[in-house]
Structures are given as structure tokens and as C-alpha cells.
Short mmCIF file of N, CA and C in Angstrom, two decimals:
data_model
loop_
_atom_site.label_atom_id
_atom_site.label_comp_id
_atom_site.label_asym_id
_atom_site.label_seq_id
_atom_site.Cartn_x
_atom_site.Cartn_y
_atom_site.Cartn_z
N SER A 1 73.15 105.14 92.68
CA SER A 1 74.12 105.51 91.54
C SER A 1 75.39 104.62 91.83
N LEU A 2 75.85 104.70 90.92
CA LEU A 2 77.85 104.25 90.70
C LEU A 2 77.79 105.17 90.46
N ASN A 3 79.25 104.75 91.51
CA ASN A 3 80.33 106.03 91.01
C ASN A 3 81.75 105.19 91.23
N LEU A 4 82.07 104.86 90.65
CA LEU A 4 83.10 104.54 90.54
C LEU A 4 84.61 105.46 90.27
N SER A 5 85.64 105.44 91.05
CA SER A 5 86.66 106.78 90.74
C SER A 5 87.04 106.48 89.14
N GLY A 6 86.97 107.80 89.15
CA GLY A 6 87.94 108.05 87.61
C GLY A 6 88.79 108.94 87.14
N ARG A 7 89.01 108.70 88.34
CA ARG A 7 90.97 109.42 87.91
C ARG A 7 91.28 108.07 90.10
N GLU A 8 92.39 108.16 90.01
CA GLU A 8 93.04 107.99 90.90
C GLU A 8 94.73 107.84 90.76
N ALA A 9 95.13 108.92 91.56
CA ALA A 9 96.72 108.60 91.80
C ALA A 9 97.60 107.48 91.68
N PHE A 10 97.27 106.96 92.89
CA PHE A 10 98.08 105.82 93.49
C PHE A 10 96.66 105.06 94.15
N GLY A 11 96.61 103.66 94.16
CA GLY A 11 95.33 103.05 94.55
C GLY A 11 96.07 102.56 95.18
N THR A 12 95.87 103.64 97.07
CA THR A 12 95.93 102.72 98.09
C THR A 12 95.06 102.34 99.20
N VAL A 13 93.88 102.27 98.91
CA VAL A 13 93.12 101.70 99.22
C VAL A 13 92.86 99.56 98.26
N VAL A 14 92.82 99.83 97.26
CA VAL A 14 93.11 98.94 96.67
C VAL A 14 94.09 97.74 97.27
N ILE A 15 95.87 98.20 97.17
CA ILE A 15 96.65 97.83 97.66
C ILE A 15 96.78 97.60 99.49
N GLU A 16 95.84 98.10 99.98
CA GLU A 16 95.48 97.78 101.82
C GLU A 16 95.16 96.42 101.49
N ALA A 17 93.97 96.43 100.48
CA ALA A 17 93.19 95.31 101.09
C ALA A 17 93.96 94.01 100.56
N ALA A 18 94.68 94.22 99.27
CA ALA A 18 95.46 93.77 98.40
C ALA A 18 95.55 92.33 99.54
N PHE A 19 97.02 93.75 100.75
CA PHE A 19 97.75 92.52 101.46
C PHE A 19 96.96 92.01 102.39
N PHE A 20 95.52 92.25 102.75
CA PHE A 20 94.42 91.09 102.93
C PHE A 20 94.07 89.98 102.49
N GLY A 21 94.59 89.90 101.56
CA GLY A 21 94.44 88.86 100.13
C GLY A 21 92.59 89.23 100.03
N ILE A 22 92.54 90.75 99.73
CA ILE A 22 91.55 90.76 98.88
C ILE A 22 91.34 91.56 97.83
N PRO A 23 90.79 90.99 96.78
CA PRO A 23 90.75 91.17 95.30
C PRO A 23 89.70 92.65 94.98
N CYS A 24 90.42 93.13 94.56
CA CYS A 24 89.25 94.66 94.17
C CYS A 24 88.51 94.58 92.49
N ILE A 25 87.49 95.74 92.47
CA ILE A 25 87.32 95.87 91.18
C ILE A 25 87.05 97.09 90.92
N GLY A 26 87.34 97.51 90.08
CA GLY A 26 87.71 99.08 89.98
C GLY A 26 87.73 98.86 88.62
N ARG A 27 87.61 101.00 88.15
CA ARG A 27 87.56 101.41 86.35
C ARG A 27 89.28 101.23 86.17
N ASP A 28 89.22 100.11 85.12
CA ASP A 28 90.34 100.97 84.37
C ASP A 28 90.98 102.06 83.90
N ILE A 29 91.70 102.89 85.05
CA ILE A 29 91.90 103.27 84.61
C ILE A 29 93.79 104.08 85.02
N VAL A 30 94.35 104.71 84.79
CA VAL A 30 95.74 104.85 85.52
C VAL A 30 95.66 105.22 86.97
N GLY A 31 96.36 104.59 87.53
CA GLY A 31 96.93 103.94 89.05
C GLY A 31 96.21 103.07 89.73
N LEU A 32 94.81 102.61 89.05
CA LEU A 32 94.16 101.08 89.28
C LEU A 32 94.73 100.42 88.72
N ARG A 33 95.23 100.52 87.46
CA ARG A 33 95.45 99.76 86.25
C ARG A 33 97.49 99.03 86.95
N ASP A 34 97.39 99.99 87.92
CA ASP A 34 98.96 99.38 88.49
C ASP A 34 99.09 98.65 89.56
N SER A 35 97.87 98.83 90.57
CA SER A 35 97.65 98.07 91.44
C SER A 35 96.59 97.03 91.47
N ILE A 36 95.41 96.72 90.49
CA ILE A 36 95.17 95.52 90.04
C ILE A 36 95.02 95.12 88.51
N LYS A 37 95.98 93.82 88.78
CA LYS A 37 96.18 92.88 87.90
C LYS A 37 95.08 92.47 87.19
N ASP A 38 94.13 93.03 86.06
CA ASP A 38 93.01 92.27 85.88
C ASP A 38 92.83 90.80 85.79
N GLY A 39 91.96 90.32 86.67
CA GLY A 39 91.78 88.91 86.07
C GLY A 39 92.51 88.09 86.41
N GLU A 40 93.61 88.84 87.43
CA GLU A 40 94.31 87.98 88.46
C GLU A 40 94.30 87.88 90.02
N THR A 41 94.57 89.65 89.98
CA THR A 41 94.43 90.26 91.56
C THR A 41 93.06 90.97 91.87
N GLY A 42 92.55 91.16 90.55
CA GLY A 42 90.91 91.16 90.77
C GLY A 42 90.56 91.67 89.58
N ILE A 43 89.75 92.52 88.97
CA ILE A 43 88.90 93.45 88.31
C ILE A 43 88.90 94.54 87.58
N LEU A 44 88.84 94.60 86.32
CA LEU A 44 89.04 96.33 85.89
C LEU A 44 88.24 95.79 85.00
N LEU A 45 87.15 97.47 85.19
CA LEU A 45 86.14 98.07 84.29
C LEU A 45 86.60 98.68 83.70
N THR A 46 86.11 99.04 81.78
CA THR A 46 86.33 99.44 81.44
C THR A 46 85.30 100.44 81.23
N SER A 47 84.41 99.89 81.33
CA SER A 47 83.42 101.04 81.35
C SER A 47 81.91 100.68 82.16
N PRO A 48 82.60 100.61 84.03
CA PRO A 48 81.45 100.22 84.40
C PRO A 48 80.21 100.56 84.70
N THR A 49 79.55 100.03 84.39
CA THR A 49 77.59 100.20 84.33
C THR A 49 77.36 99.64 85.96
N PRO A 50 76.09 99.96 86.42
CA PRO A 50 75.91 99.16 87.16
C PRO A 50 75.58 97.44 86.98
N GLU A 51 74.92 97.27 85.69
CA GLU A 51 75.46 95.59 85.53
C GLU A 51 76.37 95.12 85.74
N LEU A 52 77.62 95.75 85.06
CA LEU A 52 79.00 94.77 84.92
C LEU A 52 79.64 94.94 86.47
N VAL A 53 78.88 95.97 86.94
CA VAL A 53 79.68 95.73 88.61
C VAL A 53 79.11 94.51 89.08
N ILE A 54 77.28 94.34 89.19
CA ILE A 54 76.87 93.19 90.02
C ILE A 54 77.54 92.51 88.94
N ASN A 55 77.87 92.04 88.12
CA ASN A 55 77.80 90.60 87.16
C ASN A 55 79.40 90.63 87.83
N ALA A 56 80.85 91.07 88.13
CA ALA A 56 81.52 91.32 88.92
C ALA A 56 81.88 90.87 90.11
N ILE A 57 80.87 91.29 90.65
CA ILE A 57 80.85 90.82 92.52
C ILE A 57 79.83 89.51 92.23
N GLN A 58 78.99 89.06 91.91
CA GLN A 58 78.52 87.44 91.68
C GLN A 58 79.53 86.71 90.78
N GLN A 59 80.24 87.32 89.82
CA GLN A 59 81.32 86.36 89.89
C GLN A 59 82.37 85.76 90.68
N LEU A 60 83.04 86.75 91.39
CA LEU A 60 83.76 85.93 92.59
C LEU A 60 83.08 85.52 93.92
N LEU A 61 81.15 86.28 94.50
CA LEU A 61 80.90 85.65 95.18
C LEU A 61 80.22 84.13 94.97
N HIS A 62 80.47 84.01 93.85
CA HIS A 62 79.71 82.46 92.95
C HIS A 62 80.53 81.20 92.62
N ASP A 63 82.21 82.18 92.66
CA ASP A 63 83.41 81.00 92.25
C ASP A 63 84.37 81.56 93.28
N ARG A 64 83.89 80.47 94.55
CA ARG A 64 84.65 80.46 95.67
C ARG A 64 86.15 80.31 95.43
N GLN A 65 86.52 79.10 94.63
CA GLN A 65 87.73 79.49 93.92
C GLN A 65 88.69 80.37 93.95
N TYR A 66 88.27 80.73 92.38
CA TYR A 66 88.93 82.01 91.98
C TYR A 66 88.47 83.12 92.73
N LEU A 67 87.71 83.13 93.65
CA LEU A 67 87.69 84.45 94.69
C LEU A 67 89.26 83.83 95.75
N MET A 68 89.16 83.31 96.02
CA MET A 68 90.60 82.83 97.28
C MET A 68 91.59 82.90 95.89
N GLN A 69 91.93 82.33 94.88
CA GLN A 69 93.05 82.38 94.40
C GLN A 69 93.40 83.44 93.86
N MET A 70 92.64 84.61 93.79
CA MET A 70 92.57 86.00 93.10
C MET A 70 93.20 87.11 94.50
N GLY A 71 92.85 86.42 95.01
CA GLY A 71 93.14 86.87 96.73
C GLY A 71 94.46 86.90 97.53
N LYS A 72 94.62 85.40 96.97
CA LYS A 72 96.44 84.73 97.74
C LYS A 72 96.94 85.52 96.21
N SER A 73 96.73 85.94 94.89
CA SER A 73 97.84 86.92 94.17
C SER A 73 97.53 88.20 94.14
N ALA A 74 96.47 88.88 94.97
CA ALA A 74 96.08 90.27 95.13
C ALA A 74 97.94 90.46 96.25
N ARG A 75 97.38 89.42 97.55
CA ARG A 75 98.53 89.49 98.11
C ARG A 75 99.66 89.10 98.07
N SER A 76 100.02 88.32 97.25
CA SER A 76 101.66 88.36 96.98
C SER A 76 102.00 89.26 96.25
N TYR A 77 100.92 89.84 95.26
CA TYR A 77 101.64 90.75 93.96
C TYR A 77 101.68 92.38 95.00
N ALA A 78 100.28 92.17 96.61
CA ALA A 78 101.28 93.73 96.81
C ALA A 78 102.26 93.77 97.55
N ILE A 79 102.34 91.57 98.23
CA ILE A 79 103.74 92.33 99.41
C ILE A 79 105.16 92.61 98.43
N SER A 80 105.11 91.76 96.98
CA SER A 80 106.38 91.67 96.25
C SER A 80 106.42 93.33 95.47
N HIS A 81 105.12 93.99 95.11
CA HIS A 81 105.42 95.63 94.61
C HIS A 81 105.51 96.79 95.47
N TYR A 82 104.55 96.10 96.80
CA TYR A 82 104.04 98.17 97.59
C TYR A 82 104.54 97.32 99.11
N ARG A 83 105.22 96.70 99.43
CA ARG A 83 105.78 97.05 100.79
C ARG A 83 106.25 97.71 101.08
N GLY A 84 106.06 98.65 102.50
CA GLY A 84 107.01 99.88 102.85
C GLY A 84 108.46 100.48 102.56
N ASP A 85 109.28 99.29 102.70
CA ASP A 85 110.50 99.90 102.57
C ASP A 85 110.63 99.98 100.78
N LEU A 86 109.90 99.25 100.02
CA LEU A 86 110.10 99.53 98.76
C LEU A 86 109.54 100.73 98.20
N VAL A 87 107.92 100.82 98.91
CA VAL A 87 107.70 102.61 97.97
C VAL A 87 108.63 103.63 98.38
N ARG A 88 108.70 103.28 100.16
CA ARG A 88 109.17 104.34 100.62
C ARG A 88 111.01 104.99 99.34
N ASP A 89 111.81 103.67 98.92
CA ASP A 89 113.09 104.00 98.39
C ASP A 89 112.69 104.45 96.93
N ARG A 90 111.55 103.79 96.82
CA ARG A 90 111.25 104.73 95.21
C ARG A 90 110.84 106.16 95.58
N TRP A 91 110.03 106.67 96.44
CA TRP A 91 109.47 107.94 96.88
C TRP A 91 110.93 108.67 96.31
N VAL A 92 111.71 107.79 97.63
CA VAL A 92 113.47 108.77 97.84
C VAL A 92 113.83 109.17 96.53
N ASP A 93 114.32 108.13 95.22
CA ASP A 93 114.07 108.04 94.51
C ASP A 93 113.58 108.95 93.15
N ALA A 94 112.68 109.38 93.47
CA ALA A 94 111.94 109.81 92.75
C ALA A 94 112.60 110.95 93.17
N ILE A 95 112.34 111.59 94.03
CA ILE A 95 112.33 113.30 94.97
C ILE A 95 113.78 113.52 94.43
N LEU A 96 114.69 111.97 94.83
CA LEU A 96 116.24 112.92 93.91
C LEU A 96 116.51 113.40 92.85
N ASN A 97 115.87 112.23 91.72
CA ASN A 97 116.08 112.20 90.59
C ASN A 97 114.96 113.69 89.58
N ALA A 98 113.75 113.73 90.58
CA ALA A 98 113.31 115.00 90.32
C ALA A 98 114.03 116.83 90.99
N LYS A 99 115.67 116.53 91.79
CA LYS A 99 116.15 117.92 91.94
C LYS A 99 117.20 117.75 91.34
N GLU A 100 117.51 116.51 90.27
CA GLU A 100 119.02 116.64 89.50
C GLU A 100 118.28 117.42 88.25
N ASN A 101 117.46 117.03 88.01
CA ASN A 101 117.00 117.16 86.50
C ASN A 101 116.51 118.70 86.64
#
């Protein structure tokens, strides 16, 4: 049975994988749309049937250069958007802004 997440508040696991240069395959939903750049840092599937997931996995496994480039892009994206200090500062700003409103 195929069970890709249908809701994701924040793609923590995807971001952790990206820091290690591992591209991910996920459903095109809010949360993952922010952490996976389709075709650049991973693959997003709008309607993930088992066949589409298998095809996406095979695409990455059979094109090593594509896999390696996507992994490098995933790592660069994670570092530039999700470093610990950046995330912490954004959370603090969000909390302070919420208190002001």
C-alpha cells in the first residue's frame, strides 16, 4: 500500500535528508512544496500512484548524474533556507509578530 503524506505542516524529514545531499520524493502539498523544489531538489507528485512513485525512484536510480546533481541542489537549498539560526530567527519573529497582533 502506498502512503505518502497528505498533510505536512513542515517537511522536517525532507530538510534533514537534504542537508545530507539526499533528494526526496513527496506529494505536492503545502509543507513539502516549500522544502522540495520539483525537479531541482527532489520530485513532487501531484497524484502519487504506486506506478508514479516507482517511476520517480527508477528515474533517480538510473540517472546517477541527475541524482547527484539533485542531491547537491538539495543540500545547497537546505543550507540557504533552513540553517538552524535562520529557522530560529524566523520562529522568534513569527512569535513576536503574533503577540503584537
